[in-house]
Tab-separated table of C-alpha atoms in Angstrom:
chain	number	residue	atom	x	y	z
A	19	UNK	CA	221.490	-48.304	102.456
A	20	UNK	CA	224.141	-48.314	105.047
A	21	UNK	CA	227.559	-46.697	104.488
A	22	UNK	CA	231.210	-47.587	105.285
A	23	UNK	CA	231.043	-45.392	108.610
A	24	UNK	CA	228.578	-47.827	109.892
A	25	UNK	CA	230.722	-50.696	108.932
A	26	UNK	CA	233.472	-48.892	111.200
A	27	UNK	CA	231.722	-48.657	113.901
A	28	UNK	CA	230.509	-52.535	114.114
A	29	UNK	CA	234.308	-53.443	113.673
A	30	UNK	CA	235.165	-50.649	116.434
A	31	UNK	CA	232.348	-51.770	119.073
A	32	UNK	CA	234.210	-55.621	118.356
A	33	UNK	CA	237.308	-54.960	118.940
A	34	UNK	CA	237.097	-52.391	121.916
A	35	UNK	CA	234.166	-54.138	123.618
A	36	UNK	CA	231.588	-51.334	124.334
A	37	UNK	CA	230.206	-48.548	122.482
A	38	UNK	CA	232.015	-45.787	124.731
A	39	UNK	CA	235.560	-47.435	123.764
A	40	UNK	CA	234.501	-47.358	120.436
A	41	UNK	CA	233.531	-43.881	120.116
A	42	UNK	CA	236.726	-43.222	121.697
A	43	UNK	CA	238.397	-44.977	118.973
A	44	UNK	CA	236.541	-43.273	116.531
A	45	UNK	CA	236.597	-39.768	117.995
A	46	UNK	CA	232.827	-39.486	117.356
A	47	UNK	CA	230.613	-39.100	120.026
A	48	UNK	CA	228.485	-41.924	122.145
A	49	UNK	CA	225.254	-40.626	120.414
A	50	UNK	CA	226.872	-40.629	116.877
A	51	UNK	CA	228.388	-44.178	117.201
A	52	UNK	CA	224.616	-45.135	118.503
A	53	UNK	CA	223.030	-43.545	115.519
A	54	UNK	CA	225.164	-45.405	113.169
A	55	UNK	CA	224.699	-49.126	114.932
A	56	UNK	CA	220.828	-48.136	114.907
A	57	UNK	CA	221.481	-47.541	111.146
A	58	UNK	CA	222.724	-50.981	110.442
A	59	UNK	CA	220.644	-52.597	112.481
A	60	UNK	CA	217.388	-51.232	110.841
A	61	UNK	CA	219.292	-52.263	107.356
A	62	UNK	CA	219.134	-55.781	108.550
A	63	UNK	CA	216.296	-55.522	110.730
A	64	UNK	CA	218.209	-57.421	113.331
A	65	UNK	CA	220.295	-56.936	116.337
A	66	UNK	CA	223.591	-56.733	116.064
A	67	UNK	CA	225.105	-55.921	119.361
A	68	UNK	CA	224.007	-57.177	123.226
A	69	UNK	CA	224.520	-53.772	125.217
A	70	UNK	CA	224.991	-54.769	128.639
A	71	UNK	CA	226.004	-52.495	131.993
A	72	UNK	CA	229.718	-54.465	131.288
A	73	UNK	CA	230.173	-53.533	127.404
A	74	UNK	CA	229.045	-54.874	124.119
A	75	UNK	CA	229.390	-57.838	122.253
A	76	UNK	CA	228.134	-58.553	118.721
A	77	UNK	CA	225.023	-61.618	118.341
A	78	UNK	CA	225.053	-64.193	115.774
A	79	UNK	CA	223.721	-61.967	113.313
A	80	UNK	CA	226.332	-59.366	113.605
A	81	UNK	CA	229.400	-62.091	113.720
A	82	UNK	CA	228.095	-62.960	110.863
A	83	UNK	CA	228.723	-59.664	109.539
A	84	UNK	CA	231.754	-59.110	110.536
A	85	UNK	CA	234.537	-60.919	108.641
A	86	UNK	CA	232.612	-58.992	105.405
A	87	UNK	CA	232.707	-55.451	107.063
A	88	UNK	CA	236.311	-55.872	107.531
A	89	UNK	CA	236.791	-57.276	104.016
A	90	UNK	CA	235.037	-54.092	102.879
A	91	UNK	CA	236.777	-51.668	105.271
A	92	UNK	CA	239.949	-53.658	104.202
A	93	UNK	CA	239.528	-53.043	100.575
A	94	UNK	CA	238.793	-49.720	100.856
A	95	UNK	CA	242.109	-49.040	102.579
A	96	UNK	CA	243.999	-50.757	99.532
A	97	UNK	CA	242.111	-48.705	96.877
A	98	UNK	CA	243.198	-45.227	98.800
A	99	UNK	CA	246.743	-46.698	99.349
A	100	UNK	CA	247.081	-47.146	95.599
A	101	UNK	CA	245.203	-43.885	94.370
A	102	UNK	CA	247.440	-41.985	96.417
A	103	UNK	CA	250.121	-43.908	95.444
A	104	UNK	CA	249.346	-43.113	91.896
A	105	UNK	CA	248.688	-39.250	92.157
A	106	UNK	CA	251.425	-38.693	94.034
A	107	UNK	CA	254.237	-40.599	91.753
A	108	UNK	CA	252.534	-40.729	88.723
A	109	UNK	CA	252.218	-44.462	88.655
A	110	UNK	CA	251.158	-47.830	90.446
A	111	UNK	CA	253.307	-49.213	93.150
A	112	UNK	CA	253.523	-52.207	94.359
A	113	UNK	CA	255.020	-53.341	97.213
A	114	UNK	CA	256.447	-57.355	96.974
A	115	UNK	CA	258.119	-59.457	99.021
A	116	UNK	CA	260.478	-61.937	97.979
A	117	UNK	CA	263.039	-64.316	99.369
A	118	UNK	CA	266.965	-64.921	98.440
A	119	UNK	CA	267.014	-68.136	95.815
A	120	UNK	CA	263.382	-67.029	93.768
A	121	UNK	CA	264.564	-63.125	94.153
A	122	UNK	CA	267.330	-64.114	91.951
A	123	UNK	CA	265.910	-65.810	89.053
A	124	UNK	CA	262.056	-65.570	89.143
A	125	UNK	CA	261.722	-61.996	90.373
A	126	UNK	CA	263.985	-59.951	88.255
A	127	UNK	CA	262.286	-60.775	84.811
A	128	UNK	CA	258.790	-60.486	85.843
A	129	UNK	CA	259.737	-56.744	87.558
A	130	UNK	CA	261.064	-56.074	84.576
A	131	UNK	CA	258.097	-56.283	82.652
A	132	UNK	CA	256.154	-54.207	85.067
A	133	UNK	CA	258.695	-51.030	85.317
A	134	UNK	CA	258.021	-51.535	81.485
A	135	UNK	CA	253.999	-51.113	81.970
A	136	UNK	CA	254.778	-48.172	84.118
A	137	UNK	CA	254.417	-49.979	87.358
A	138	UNK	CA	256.764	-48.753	90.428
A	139	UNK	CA	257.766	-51.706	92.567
A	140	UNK	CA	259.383	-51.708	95.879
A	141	UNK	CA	260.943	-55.284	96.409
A	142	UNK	CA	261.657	-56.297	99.645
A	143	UNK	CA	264.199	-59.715	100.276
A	144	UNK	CA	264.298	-61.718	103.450
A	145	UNK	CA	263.275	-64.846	105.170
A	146	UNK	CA	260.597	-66.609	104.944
A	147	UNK	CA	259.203	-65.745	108.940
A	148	UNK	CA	259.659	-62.193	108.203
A	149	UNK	CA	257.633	-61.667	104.709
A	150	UNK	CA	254.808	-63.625	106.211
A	151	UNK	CA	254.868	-61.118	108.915
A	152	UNK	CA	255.121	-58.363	106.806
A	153	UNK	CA	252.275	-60.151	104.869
A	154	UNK	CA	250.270	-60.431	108.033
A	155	UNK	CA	250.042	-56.420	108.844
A	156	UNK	CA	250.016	-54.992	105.044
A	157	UNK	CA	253.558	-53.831	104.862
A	158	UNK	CA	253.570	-56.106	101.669
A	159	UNK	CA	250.932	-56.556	98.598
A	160	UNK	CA	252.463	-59.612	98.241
A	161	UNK	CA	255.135	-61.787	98.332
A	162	UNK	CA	257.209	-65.527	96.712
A	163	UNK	CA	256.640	-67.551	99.887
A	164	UNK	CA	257.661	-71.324	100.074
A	165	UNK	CA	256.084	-74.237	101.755
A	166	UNK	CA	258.074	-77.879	102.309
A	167	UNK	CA	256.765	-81.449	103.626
A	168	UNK	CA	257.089	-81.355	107.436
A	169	UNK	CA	256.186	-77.571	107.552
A	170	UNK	CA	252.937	-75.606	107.696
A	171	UNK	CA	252.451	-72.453	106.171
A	172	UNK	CA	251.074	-70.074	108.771
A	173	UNK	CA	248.474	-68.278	106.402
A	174	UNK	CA	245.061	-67.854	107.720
A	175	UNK	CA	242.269	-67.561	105.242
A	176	UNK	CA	242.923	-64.137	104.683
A	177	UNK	CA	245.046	-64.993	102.521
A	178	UNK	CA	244.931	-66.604	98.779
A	179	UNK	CA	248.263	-68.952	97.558
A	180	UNK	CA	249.077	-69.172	93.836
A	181	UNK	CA	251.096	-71.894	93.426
A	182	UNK	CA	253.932	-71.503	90.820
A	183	UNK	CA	256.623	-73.761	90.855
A	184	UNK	CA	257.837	-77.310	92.604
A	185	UNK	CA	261.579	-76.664	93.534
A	186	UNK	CA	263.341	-80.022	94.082
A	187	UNK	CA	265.826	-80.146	97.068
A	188	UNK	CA	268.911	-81.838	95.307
A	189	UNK	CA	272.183	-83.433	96.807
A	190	UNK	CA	275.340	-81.508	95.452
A	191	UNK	CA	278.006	-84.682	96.053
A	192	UNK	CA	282.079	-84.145	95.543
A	193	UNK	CA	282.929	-85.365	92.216
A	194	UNK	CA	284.777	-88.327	94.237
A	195	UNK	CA	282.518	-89.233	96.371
A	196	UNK	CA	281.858	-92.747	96.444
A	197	UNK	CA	278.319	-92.803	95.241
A	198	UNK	CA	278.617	-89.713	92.851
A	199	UNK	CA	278.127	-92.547	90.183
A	200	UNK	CA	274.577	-93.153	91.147
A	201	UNK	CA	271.896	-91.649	89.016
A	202	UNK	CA	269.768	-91.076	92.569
A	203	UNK	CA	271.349	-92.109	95.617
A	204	UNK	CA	269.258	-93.269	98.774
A	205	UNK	CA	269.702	-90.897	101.859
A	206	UNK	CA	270.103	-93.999	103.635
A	207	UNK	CA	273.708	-94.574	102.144
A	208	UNK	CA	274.466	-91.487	103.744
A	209	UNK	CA	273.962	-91.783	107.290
A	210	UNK	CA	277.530	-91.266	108.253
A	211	UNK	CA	278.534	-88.195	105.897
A	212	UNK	CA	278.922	-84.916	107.334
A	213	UNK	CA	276.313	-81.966	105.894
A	214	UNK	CA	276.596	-78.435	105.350
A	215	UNK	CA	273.544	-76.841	106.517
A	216	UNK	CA	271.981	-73.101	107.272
A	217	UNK	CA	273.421	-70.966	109.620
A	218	UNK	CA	270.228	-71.496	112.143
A	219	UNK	CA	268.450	-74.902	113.497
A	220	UNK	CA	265.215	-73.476	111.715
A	221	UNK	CA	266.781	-73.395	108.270
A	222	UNK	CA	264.019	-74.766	106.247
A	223	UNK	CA	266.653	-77.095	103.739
A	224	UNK	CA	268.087	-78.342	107.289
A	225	UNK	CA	264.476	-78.931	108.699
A	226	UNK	CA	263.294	-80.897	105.518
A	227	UNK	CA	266.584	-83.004	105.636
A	228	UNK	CA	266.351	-83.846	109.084
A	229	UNK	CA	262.509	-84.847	108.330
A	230	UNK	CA	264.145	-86.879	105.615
A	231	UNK	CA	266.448	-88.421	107.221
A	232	UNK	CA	264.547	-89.559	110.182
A	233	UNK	CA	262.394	-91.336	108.209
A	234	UNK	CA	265.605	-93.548	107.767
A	235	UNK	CA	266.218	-93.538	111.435
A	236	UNK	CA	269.571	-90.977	111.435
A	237	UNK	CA	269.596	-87.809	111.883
A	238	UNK	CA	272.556	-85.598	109.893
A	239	UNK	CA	275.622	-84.083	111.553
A	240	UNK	CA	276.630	-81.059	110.655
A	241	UNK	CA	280.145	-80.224	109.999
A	242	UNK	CA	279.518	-75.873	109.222
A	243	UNK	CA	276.929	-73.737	108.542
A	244	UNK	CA	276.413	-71.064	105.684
A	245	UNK	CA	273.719	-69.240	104.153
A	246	UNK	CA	275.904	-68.626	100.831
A	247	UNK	CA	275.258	-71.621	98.624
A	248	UNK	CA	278.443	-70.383	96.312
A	249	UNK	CA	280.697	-71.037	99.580
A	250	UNK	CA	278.773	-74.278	100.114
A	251	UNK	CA	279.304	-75.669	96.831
A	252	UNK	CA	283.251	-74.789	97.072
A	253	UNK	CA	283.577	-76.544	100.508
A	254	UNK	CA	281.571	-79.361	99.141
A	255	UNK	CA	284.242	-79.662	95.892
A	256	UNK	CA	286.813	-79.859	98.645
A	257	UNK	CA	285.397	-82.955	100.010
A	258	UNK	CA	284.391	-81.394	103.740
A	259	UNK	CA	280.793	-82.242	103.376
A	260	UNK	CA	277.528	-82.251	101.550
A	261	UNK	CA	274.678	-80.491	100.812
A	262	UNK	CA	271.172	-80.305	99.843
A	263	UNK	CA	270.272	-77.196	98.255
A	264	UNK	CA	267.018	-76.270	95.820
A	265	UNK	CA	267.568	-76.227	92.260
A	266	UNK	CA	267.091	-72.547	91.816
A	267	UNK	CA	270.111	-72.054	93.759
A	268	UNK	CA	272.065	-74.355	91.518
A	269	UNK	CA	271.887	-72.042	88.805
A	270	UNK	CA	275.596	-72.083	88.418
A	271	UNK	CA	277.101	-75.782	89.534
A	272	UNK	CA	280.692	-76.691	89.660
A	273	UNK	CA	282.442	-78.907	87.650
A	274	UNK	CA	283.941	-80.329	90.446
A	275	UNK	CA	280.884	-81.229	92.189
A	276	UNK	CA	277.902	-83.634	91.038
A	277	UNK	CA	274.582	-82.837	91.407
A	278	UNK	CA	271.997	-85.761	92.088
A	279	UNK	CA	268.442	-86.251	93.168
A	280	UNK	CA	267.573	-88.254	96.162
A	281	UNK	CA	265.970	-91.540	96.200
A	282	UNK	CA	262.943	-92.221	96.908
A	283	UNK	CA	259.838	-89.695	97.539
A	284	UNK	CA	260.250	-86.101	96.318
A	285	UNK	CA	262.134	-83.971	98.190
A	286	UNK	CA	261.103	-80.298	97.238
A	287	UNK	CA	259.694	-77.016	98.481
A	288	UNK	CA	256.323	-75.217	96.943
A	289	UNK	CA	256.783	-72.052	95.589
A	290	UNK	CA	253.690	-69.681	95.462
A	291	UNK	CA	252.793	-66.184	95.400
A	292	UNK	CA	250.708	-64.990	98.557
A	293	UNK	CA	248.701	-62.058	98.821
A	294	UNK	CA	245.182	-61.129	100.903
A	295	UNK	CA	241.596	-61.937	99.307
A	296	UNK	CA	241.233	-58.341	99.142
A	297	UNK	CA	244.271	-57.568	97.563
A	298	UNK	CA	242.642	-57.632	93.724
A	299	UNK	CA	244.523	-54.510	92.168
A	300	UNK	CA	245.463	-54.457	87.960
A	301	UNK	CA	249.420	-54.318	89.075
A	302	UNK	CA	249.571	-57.025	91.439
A	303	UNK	CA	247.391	-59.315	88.882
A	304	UNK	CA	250.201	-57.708	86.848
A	305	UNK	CA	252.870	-59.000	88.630
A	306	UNK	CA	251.080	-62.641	89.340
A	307	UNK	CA	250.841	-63.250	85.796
A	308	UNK	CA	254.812	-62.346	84.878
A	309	UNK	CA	255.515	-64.461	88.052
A	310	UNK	CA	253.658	-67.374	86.286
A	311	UNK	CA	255.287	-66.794	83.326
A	312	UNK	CA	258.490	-67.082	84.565
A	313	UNK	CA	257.877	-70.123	86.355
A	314	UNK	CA	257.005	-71.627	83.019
A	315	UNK	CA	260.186	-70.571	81.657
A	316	UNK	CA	262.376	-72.398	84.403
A	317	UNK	CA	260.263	-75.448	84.669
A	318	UNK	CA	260.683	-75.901	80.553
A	319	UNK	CA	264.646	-75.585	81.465
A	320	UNK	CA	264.747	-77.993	83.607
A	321	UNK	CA	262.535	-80.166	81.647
A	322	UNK	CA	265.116	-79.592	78.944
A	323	UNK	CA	267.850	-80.439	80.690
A	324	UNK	CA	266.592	-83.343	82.351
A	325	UNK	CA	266.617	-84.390	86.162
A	326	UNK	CA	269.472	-81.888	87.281
């Protein structure tokens, strides 16, 4: 039976291209990092890697091997992470990603419930580019990501998506405006209004409303920019502009403002949990299901409430 050491050295002779480099890698020596390839290789009674006077590159059989040695050498990384993790504090911990409009409603709760199972987590907010970075080289467990018509998530299939909730992108309207009366109003009818958007061209609200809207043949004009959706709904009351915002973020709407859905086909972003394949530990199943939970909880409010 081969061990993990021979798995290491398959992944090592990959990525440095010859079986000096990856005994360098390694710090064995050339004749140990032979021994172990011969090891495998008699496992599988195959060849794994051509040797050439240039370097090494892995066959067929050994590509084929690969992706599962560094699932393996992946997952044993994770499982001495959390031991330590738990002999040195005393307790799982979790590290989560989250960004600003879910980290205030569906992350508290469901963080609560896991300091109460003894679980440490260490929450980190930010945007969307940056916590599927972080994602990308393990600084997270996992993370709330989002994912919008006109966008693709860049995930490889490293990763696995739970899909939690459907957050609707709604227009927040002046209480004067002259279609606040409208139960949905077209984004047609609003081709020469002036918009409030993100403080960036690669806000994702301002990328799936000028998607929107160029379905309609306009694209909006932007009269400011904010990332504070408090400070947006006040300069919206004051009849500067308007917005479209996600519902999460409309937690607390103004009395002065009206809140309405757009017309026509949905406008809203796809809220999900993201984590690697490998990542398969009790807390972060822990923290999944609380995460579903709560998404249950504000989907049944909104149901309650009706379409704002």
């Amino acid at each position: 039976m081969f061990d993990i050491r021979h798995l290491q050295v398959l992944r090592a002779i990959a990525r440095e291209g010859s079986l000096a480099a990856a005994a360098r890698a390694l710090h064995h020596s050339h004749p140990t990092i032979s021994h172990h390839l011969g090891t495998l290789e008699a496992h599988f009674d195959a060849q794994l890697v051509y040797r050439g006077p240039r370097g090494a590159v892995l066959t067929d059989v050994g590509e084929a091997l690969l992706p599962h040695a560094e699932a393996v050498l992946e997952r044993m990384l994770l499982a001495e992470q959390e031991t330590r993790a738990m002999v040195v504090q005393g307790s799982a911990a979790l590290r989560v990603g989250t960004f600003p409009t879910a980290g205030a409603l569906l992350m508290p709760p469901a963080v609560k419930r896991l300091h109460q199972a003894g679980v440490q987590v260490s929450l980190t907010e930010g945007e969307l580019p940056a916590l599927l970075e972080k994602l990308r080289s393990r600084e997270l467990h996992l993370s709330l990501i989002f994912s919008q018509p006109g966008d693709q998530l860049d995930l490889n299939e490293e990763f696995i998506v739970h899909p939690l909730l459907e957050d609707p992108l709604l227009l927040v309207l002046p209480a004067d405006h002259p279609h606040a009366s409208r139960r949905r109003v077209p984004l047609d009818v609003l081709r020469y209004d002036k918009w409030i958007g993100g403080t960036t061209d690669s806000d994702p609200c301002d990328r799936l409303l000028s998607w929107a809207c160029a379905q309609h043949g306009f694209q909006p004009v932007h009269a400011m920019r904010t990332e504070d959706y408090a400070v947006m709904q006040g300069f919206v009351a004051a009849g500067i502009a308007i917005a479209l915002v996600p519902r999460l973020a409309l937690d607390s709407p103004r009395a002065d403002t009206v809140i309405r859905p757009v017309d026509g086909p949905s406008l809203a972003r796809q809220i999900s949990v993201a984590m690697l394949r490998t990542t398969a530990s009790a807390s972060a199943r822990q923290l999944l299901t609380a995460l579903r939970g709560e998404a249950a909880r504000i989907r049944s409010s909104w149901e309650t409430m009706g379409n704002v």
